[in-house]
Coordinates of C-alpha atoms in Angstrom, one line a residue:
M28 CA 124.1 49.3 215.2
K29 CA 127.8 49.2 215.8
N30 CA 127.5 46.1 218.0
R31 CA 125.6 44.3 215.2
I32 CA 128.0 45.2 212.4
L33 CA 131.1 43.7 214.1
P34 CA 129.7 40.2 214.5
V35 CA 128.2 40.3 211.0
L36 CA 131.7 41.0 209.6
A37 CA 133.2 38.4 211.8
V38 CA 130.8 35.7 210.7
L39 CA 131.1 36.7 207.1
T40 CA 134.9 36.5 207.3
C41 CA 134.6 33.0 208.8
L42 CA 132.3 31.8 206.1
I43 CA 134.5 33.3 203.3
L44 CA 137.6 31.7 204.8
S45 CA 136.0 28.3 205.2
G46 CA 134.1 28.0 202.0
C47 CA 134.8 30.6 199.3
A48 CA 138.3 29.4 198.3
M49 CA 136.9 28.1 195.0
R50 CA 138.6 26.7 192.0
T51 CA 137.1 28.7 189.2
V52 CA 136.6 32.4 188.7
E53 CA 132.8 32.0 188.5
Q54 CA 132.7 30.2 191.9
M55 CA 134.5 33.1 193.5
Y56 CA 131.5 35.4 193.2
C57 CA 129.5 34.7 196.4
P58 CA 127.7 31.4 195.7
P59 CA 124.0 31.5 196.7
R60 CA 124.5 28.6 199.2
R61 CA 127.0 30.5 201.2
S62 CA 124.9 33.6 201.1
E63 CA 121.9 31.7 202.4
E64 CA 124.0 30.1 205.1
Y65 CA 125.3 33.5 206.2
S66 CA 121.8 34.9 206.3
S67 CA 120.5 32.0 208.2
L68 CA 123.2 32.3 210.8
Q69 CA 122.8 36.0 211.2
S70 CA 119.1 35.7 211.5
A71 CA 119.5 33.1 214.3
I72 CA 122.0 35.3 216.1
D73 CA 119.7 38.4 215.8
G74 CA 116.8 36.4 217.3
A75 CA 118.8 35.1 220.2
M76 CA 120.4 38.4 221.1
T77 CA 117.2 40.1 222.2
G78 CA 117.9 41.7 225.5
L79 CA 121.6 40.9 225.3
E80 CA 124.7 42.8 224.1
Y81 CA 127.9 41.4 222.6
A82 CA 130.7 40.7 225.1
A83 CA 133.9 39.5 223.4
P84 CA 136.7 37.9 225.4
M85 CA 139.3 40.5 226.4
F86 CA 142.5 38.5 226.2
G87 CA 144.1 35.6 224.5
D88 CA 144.0 34.4 220.9
N89 CA 140.2 34.2 220.7
Q90 CA 138.8 37.7 221.1
Q91 CA 136.2 37.6 218.3
T92 CA 132.6 38.1 219.3
V93 CA 131.6 35.2 217.0
Q94 CA 133.8 32.1 217.0
R95 CA 133.6 28.7 215.5
A96 CA 134.8 25.2 216.5
D97 CA 133.8 21.6 216.1
L98 CA 132.8 21.0 219.7
D99 CA 131.2 17.6 219.4
A100 CA 133.5 16.0 216.7
D101 CA 130.6 15.5 214.3
G102 CA 132.6 17.1 211.4
K103 CA 130.5 20.3 211.5
D104 CA 131.5 23.5 213.1
E105 CA 129.4 25.2 215.8
Y106 CA 129.3 29.0 216.0
L107 CA 129.6 30.5 219.5
V108 CA 128.5 34.0 220.4
F109 CA 129.7 35.6 223.7
A110 CA 127.1 38.0 225.1
R111 CA 126.0 39.7 228.3
G112 CA 122.6 40.5 229.7
N113 CA 120.9 41.7 233.0
S114 CA 119.8 38.4 234.4
E115 CA 121.0 36.7 237.6
K116 CA 123.6 34.9 235.5
P117 CA 124.4 37.8 233.1
L118 CA 127.1 36.1 230.9
H119 CA 125.9 33.9 228.0
I120 CA 127.6 31.6 225.6
L121 CA 125.2 31.1 222.7
V122 CA 125.9 28.0 220.6
F123 CA 124.4 27.7 217.1
R124 CA 124.2 24.5 215.0
M125 CA 123.0 23.9 211.5
G126 CA 119.9 21.7 211.4
E127 CA 119.0 19.0 208.9
D128 CA 117.1 21.6 206.9
G129 CA 120.3 23.7 206.5
E130 CA 119.1 26.4 208.8
Y131 CA 121.0 27.6 211.9
V132 CA 119.3 27.4 215.3
L133 CA 120.3 28.2 218.8
S134 CA 121.1 24.9 220.4
E135 CA 122.5 25.9 223.7
D136 CA 122.6 29.0 225.9
I137 CA 125.2 28.5 228.6
S138 CA 124.6 31.1 231.3
C139 CA 127.1 31.9 234.0
N140 CA 128.0 34.4 236.7
G141 CA 130.5 37.2 236.0
S142 CA 130.9 40.7 234.7
S143 CA 132.9 39.9 231.5
F144 CA 134.6 37.1 229.5
E145 CA 138.3 37.3 229.9
Q146 CA 139.8 34.4 228.0
V147 CA 138.5 31.5 225.8
E148 CA 140.4 28.5 224.5
Y149 CA 139.4 25.4 222.6
V150 CA 141.5 22.4 223.8
E151 CA 141.4 18.7 224.2
L152 CA 141.7 18.1 227.9
D153 CA 139.3 15.3 228.9
G154 CA 140.4 12.8 226.2
K155 CA 136.9 12.5 224.7
P156 CA 136.0 13.4 221.1
G157 CA 135.6 17.0 220.2
M158 CA 137.0 20.2 221.6
D159 CA 136.6 21.2 225.2
L160 CA 135.7 24.8 225.8
L161 CA 137.8 26.6 228.5
V162 CA 136.2 29.9 229.6
G163 CA 137.8 32.4 232.0
R164 CA 135.6 35.2 233.3
Q165 CA 135.8 38.0 235.8
L166 CA 133.5 38.1 238.8
G167 CA 133.0 41.7 239.7
G168 CA 136.5 43.0 240.7
Q169 CA 139.6 42.7 238.4
A170 CA 141.3 40.3 240.8
L171 CA 138.5 37.7 241.1
R172 CA 138.4 35.3 238.2
I173 CA 137.0 31.8 237.6
A174 CA 137.7 29.3 234.8
S175 CA 135.2 26.7 233.7
L176 CA 135.8 23.7 231.4
Y177 CA 132.9 22.4 229.2
S178 CA 132.8 19.1 227.3
F179 CA 130.5 18.6 224.4
A180 CA 131.4 14.9 223.8
D181 CA 127.9 13.8 224.5
G182 CA 126.3 16.4 222.3
Q183 CA 125.3 18.7 225.1
P184 CA 127.6 21.0 227.2
E185 CA 128.7 19.5 230.5
Q186 CA 130.7 21.5 232.9
I187 CA 133.5 19.2 234.1
F188 CA 135.8 21.6 235.9
N189 CA 135.8 24.9 237.8
T190 CA 138.7 26.8 239.4
I191 CA 139.7 30.2 240.6
Y192 CA 142.7 31.8 238.9
A193 CA 144.8 34.9 238.4
R194 CA 146.3 33.7 235.1
L195 CA 146.0 30.5 233.2
V196 CA 147.6 28.7 230.2
T197 CA 147.2 25.4 228.5
C198 CA 150.4 23.4 227.9
D199 CA 151.8 19.9 227.5
L200 CA 154.6 19.8 230.1
D201 CA 154.9 16.0 230.3
G202 CA 155.2 15.7 226.5
N203 CA 152.5 13.0 226.1
G204 CA 150.6 14.9 223.5
K205 CA 147.7 15.8 225.8
K206 CA 147.1 19.3 227.1
E207 CA 147.3 20.2 230.8
L208 CA 145.9 23.4 232.4
M209 CA 148.4 25.5 234.4
V210 CA 146.7 27.8 236.8
I211 CA 148.4 30.7 238.6
R212 CA 146.6 31.9 241.8
Y213 CA 147.1 34.7 244.2
G214 CA 148.9 34.1 247.5
E215 CA 146.9 33.5 250.7
S216 CA 147.6 37.1 251.8
E217 CA 148.5 40.3 250.1
L218 CA 152.1 39.8 251.1
D219 CA 152.4 36.2 249.8
S220 CA 153.8 35.3 246.4
A221 CA 151.6 33.7 243.8
V222 CA 151.5 29.9 243.4
A223 CA 151.1 27.8 240.3
V224 CA 149.2 24.5 240.0
L225 CA 149.0 22.0 237.1
Y226 CA 145.8 20.1 236.3
A227 CA 145.7 17.1 234.1
W228 CA 142.8 14.8 233.1
Q229 CA 143.4 11.4 234.9
N230 CA 140.9 8.7 235.7
G231 CA 137.9 10.8 234.7
V232 CA 138.8 13.9 236.7
M233 CA 141.1 16.8 236.6
E234 CA 143.9 15.8 239.0
R235 CA 145.8 18.5 240.7
S236 CA 149.6 18.8 241.1
R237 CA 151.4 20.1 244.2
E238 CA 151.8 23.9 244.3
A239 CA 154.9 25.6 242.9
I240 CA 155.7 29.0 244.2
L241 CA 156.5 32.1 242.0
S242 CA 159.0 34.8 242.8
G243 CA 156.4 37.5 243.2
K244 CA 152.7 38.4 243.2
A245 CA 150.3 37.4 240.5
E246 CA 149.3 40.9 239.7
Y247 CA 152.8 41.7 238.5
I248 CA 152.9 39.0 235.8
K249 CA 153.8 40.6 232.5
R250 CA 154.2 37.7 230.1
I251 CA 153.7 33.9 229.9
T252 CA 155.5 32.0 227.2
L253 CA 155.5 28.4 226.2
S254 CA 158.9 27.1 225.0
T255 CA 161.4 24.3 225.7
L256 CA 164.5 23.9 227.9
Q257 CA 168.0 23.5 226.7
S258 CA 167.6 19.8 227.5
G259 CA 164.5 19.5 225.3
E260 CA 161.7 19.4 227.8
P261 CA 158.6 21.6 227.5
A262 CA 158.5 24.6 229.9
V263 CA 156.4 27.6 230.8
Y264 CA 158.2 30.9 231.3
V265 CA 156.5 33.5 233.5
A266 CA 158.0 37.0 233.5
S267 CA 157.0 39.4 236.3
A268 CA 157.8 42.9 237.3
V269 CA 159.6 43.4 240.6
N270 CA 159.5 46.8 242.5
D271 CA 158.8 48.6 239.2
S272 CA 162.4 48.3 238.3
A273 CA 163.2 44.7 237.4
I274 CA 162.0 41.7 235.4
V275 CA 162.2 38.2 237.1
T276 CA 161.4 35.0 235.2
D277 CA 160.1 31.8 236.7
V278 CA 160.4 28.6 234.7
F279 CA 158.0 25.7 235.3
A280 CA 158.5 22.1 234.0
I281 CA 158.0 18.5 235.0
R282 CA 161.1 17.2 236.9
N283 CA 161.2 13.7 238.2
R284 CA 157.4 13.5 237.5
V285 CA 156.8 16.5 239.7
F286 CA 155.5 19.9 238.6
S287 CA 158.3 22.3 239.7
N288 CA 159.7 25.9 239.4
I289 CA 163.2 24.8 238.2
S290 CA 164.5 28.4 238.3
L291 CA 163.8 29.1 241.9
S292 CA 166.8 29.9 244.0
S293 CA 166.8 28.2 247.4
D294 CA 169.1 30.9 248.7
T295 CA 167.0 33.9 248.0
G296 CA 163.5 32.5 247.5
T297 CA 163.3 34.2 244.2
S298 CA 164.2 33.4 240.6
V299 CA 167.7 34.6 239.8
Q300 CA 167.0 35.9 236.2
T301 CA 166.7 39.6 237.1
L302 CA 167.0 42.7 234.9
R303 CA 166.6 46.3 235.6
N304 CA 164.8 47.1 232.3
Y305 CA 161.2 46.3 231.4
Y306 CA 161.9 45.8 227.7
I307 CA 164.2 42.8 227.9
Y308 CA 162.3 39.5 228.4
S309 CA 163.4 36.0 227.8
E310 CA 163.7 35.5 224.1
D311 CA 164.6 32.8 221.5
L312 CA 167.5 34.7 219.9
D313 CA 168.7 32.0 217.6
G314 CA 165.4 30.5 216.7
D315 CA 166.2 27.0 218.1
G316 CA 162.9 26.8 220.1
V317 CA 164.6 27.4 223.4
L318 CA 164.2 30.7 225.3
E319 CA 167.3 32.4 226.5
L320 CA 167.1 34.2 229.8
P321 CA 168.9 37.6 230.4
R322 CA 171.2 38.7 233.2
L323 CA 173.1 41.9 233.7
L324 CA 176.9 42.1 233.7
T325 CA 178.7 45.3 234.6
M326 CA 181.0 46.5 231.9
K327 CA 184.6 47.6 232.4
S328 CA 185.2 51.3 232.5
T329 CA 187.7 53.3 230.6
S330 CA 190.1 55.5 232.5
S331 CA 187.9 58.6 231.6
Q332 CA 184.7 56.9 232.9
E333 CA 185.6 56.4 236.6
N334 CA 182.9 58.8 237.9
R335 CA 180.3 58.1 235.2
E336 CA 177.2 55.9 235.4
K337 CA 178.0 52.2 234.9
Q338 CA 177.3 50.5 231.7
Y339 CA 176.0 46.9 231.4
L340 CA 176.1 44.0 229.1
I341 CA 173.5 41.2 229.0
R342 CA 174.4 37.6 229.4
W343 CA 171.9 35.3 227.7
Y344 CA 171.7 31.7 228.9
A345 CA 169.4 28.7 228.7
L346 CA 168.3 26.4 231.5
N347 CA 168.2 22.6 231.5
L348 CA 165.8 20.5 233.5
Q349 CA 168.1 20.5 236.5
G350 CA 168.2 24.4 236.6
R351 CA 171.8 24.5 235.3
E352 CA 172.7 27.4 233.0
Q353 CA 174.4 27.3 229.6
D354 CA 175.8 30.5 228.2
K355 CA 174.4 31.4 224.7
Y356 CA 175.0 35.1 223.9
Y357 CA 176.3 38.4 225.1
T358 CA 174.7 41.6 224.0
F359 CA 175.0 45.4 224.6
H360 CA 171.6 47.1 224.5
N361 CA 171.3 50.8 223.8
Y362 CA 167.7 51.5 224.8
D363 CA 167.6 55.2 224.0
G364 CA 169.1 54.6 220.5
G365 CA 166.8 51.6 219.8
W366 CA 169.6 49.1 218.9
Y367 CA 171.7 46.3 220.3
L368 CA 174.9 44.4 219.4
T369 CA 175.8 40.7 219.9
L370 CA 179.4 40.5 221.1
D371 CA 182.2 38.0 221.1
S372 CA 182.5 36.1 224.4
A373 CA 186.3 35.8 224.0
W374 CA 186.7 39.4 225.1
I375 CA 183.4 40.1 226.9
S376 CA 185.1 40.7 230.3
R377 CA 187.4 43.4 228.8
I378 CA 185.0 45.4 226.8
A379 CA 184.2 49.1 227.7
M380 CA 182.0 51.8 226.1
E381 CA 182.0 55.6 226.1
Q382 CA 178.9 57.5 224.9
D383 CA 178.9 61.0 223.5
G384 CA 175.4 62.0 222.4
N385 CA 174.3 59.5 219.7
T386 CA 177.8 58.1 219.3
C387 CA 178.9 55.0 221.2
T388 CA 182.6 54.1 221.0
F389 CA 183.7 50.6 222.2
Y390 CA 187.0 49.7 223.7
I391 CA 188.8 46.5 224.6
W392 CA 191.3 46.4 227.4
N393 CA 194.4 44.4 226.8
E394 CA 195.0 41.2 228.8
G395 CA 197.0 43.0 231.4
Y396 CA 194.4 45.7 231.7
G397 CA 197.1 48.3 231.1
E398 CA 195.4 50.0 228.1
A399 CA 191.9 50.2 226.6
Q400 CA 192.0 50.5 222.8
A401 CA 189.2 51.8 220.7
V402 CA 187.9 49.1 218.3
F403 CA 184.7 50.5 216.7
S404 CA 182.0 53.2 217.1
V405 CA 178.2 53.1 216.4
Y406 CA 176.3 56.2 215.3
A407 CA 172.6 57.1 215.2
L408 CA 172.3 59.8 212.6
T409 CA 169.0 61.7 212.4
G410 CA 169.7 65.0 210.6
Q411 CA 168.6 65.9 207.0
N412 CA 172.0 64.8 205.7
R413 CA 172.0 61.5 207.6
D414 CA 172.3 59.4 204.4
S415 CA 175.4 61.2 203.2
Q416 CA 176.9 61.4 206.7
A417 CA 176.7 57.6 207.0
G418 CA 179.3 57.3 204.3
E419 CA 181.7 60.1 205.5
Q420 CA 184.8 59.9 207.6
N421 CA 185.2 56.1 207.1
R422 CA 181.7 55.4 208.4
F423 CA 179.4 52.8 206.8
A424 CA 175.7 52.2 207.1
L425 CA 174.4 49.4 209.4
Y426 CA 170.7 50.1 208.9
R427 CA 168.6 52.8 207.1
G428 CA 165.3 53.7 208.7
E429 CA 162.7 56.3 207.9
T430 CA 164.0 58.9 210.3
V431 CA 167.4 57.5 211.4
V432 CA 170.5 55.9 209.8
Y433 CA 172.6 53.7 212.0
A434 CA 176.3 53.7 211.0
A435 CA 179.6 52.3 212.3
K436 CA 183.3 53.1 212.0
L437 CA 186.2 50.8 212.5
E438 CA 188.7 52.3 215.0
T439 CA 192.5 51.8 215.3
A440 CA 192.5 48.4 217.2
S441 CA 189.7 46.7 215.2
A442 CA 192.0 44.5 213.2
L443 CA 193.7 43.3 216.4
Y444 CA 190.5 41.7 217.5
G445 CA 189.2 40.6 214.1
I446 CA 186.4 43.1 213.9
T447 CA 185.4 43.9 210.3
R448 CA 182.5 45.7 208.6
D449 CA 180.8 42.4 207.9
Y450 CA 181.2 41.4 211.6
L451 CA 179.5 44.6 212.8
K452 CA 176.7 44.3 210.2
D453 CA 176.0 40.8 211.5
C454 CA 176.1 41.9 215.1
F455 CA 173.8 44.9 214.8
H456 CA 170.1 44.5 215.5
L457 CA 167.1 46.8 216.3
I458 CA 165.3 46.7 219.6
L459 CA 161.7 45.9 218.7
Q460 CA 158.8 47.1 220.8
D461 CA 158.2 45.2 224.0
G462 CA 161.3 43.1 223.3
K463 CA 159.6 41.1 220.6

């Protein structure tokens, strides 16, 4: 019963969103036509699901059991149900169309090998009318995957492309308005790094680019993001874990008409954008559509910190198509406290920090490095009196949460460097989950 309720709700939601946004109050009360359409579709689905179970895709933006798209460009949406059975080809994509009598019928049953659907996308890759259906599925083990591309331009599904993959993403790297398919595959051996290949529809087939190597193995990929470079070109950013202690980012783009990893270092064989903390990924900090990449910088120590653990700043920079870096921001991240500060680049090489419990006091060394002067402190207050404590002893609140109040205090040398209350309020930010 549970498996049946979920698709019913999904279909009902689709129908409400597509047709129940009426103009009058009377029309908002479930028009009979929509109710009949829903019943017809659910009846057709129930009949086709005999011997099958629902098997929604596990990843990506399209994880609904029942989905809709205009596959053949006839102006009418088809409904797709993803299911699994016990036949030789256990995975099924059931496509339902409305007939001339207004009743839904099962028009296609696309069966394929695999244990589960992993990812589904609706894209225009072959240049023909309608939406192409890109389906990624697992074949037995977690590591073995295959992606198939179906075209419905002629009214019936035609499989026009197949490829093995570890990860895949659709993108427009050449900026011509047509999508390409970027496929990441495992290396030839367990010790080899992953490789990326770009497929584009040319001359009636999916043409393959040359391979571009990644910094690490495909199974360590954590995030794939579409963005642009500082010079304006589209790019794909692939963030991977390294040795369970670092994040490395590979950046792929079209350079001189060649699909390339523009971030790869010829000296080390790996991308140079490496951090020690999982929670900091490339991020568009200023909202300009360009991802900034992070790199650690060791902070200066105060005289009382000589034997203490080193502290780090993060330098954020953007890449252009030639792989050159442009500095964008400098930040200090306090992971345990859940906050970070953006800092002035003018004195970034001279800043130091001492932490005492939930209090972080920042210092700036003078230009001759003869003295480090306190400029401001940041507090994380969690007690019952945190609200009142935020206003005591010249402190002022930066952010008030449900269980914590973040506060700051200007120290003796703050005026020397132009640090004010407003400056600190503008510089203070929360660290959101997973770096987002």
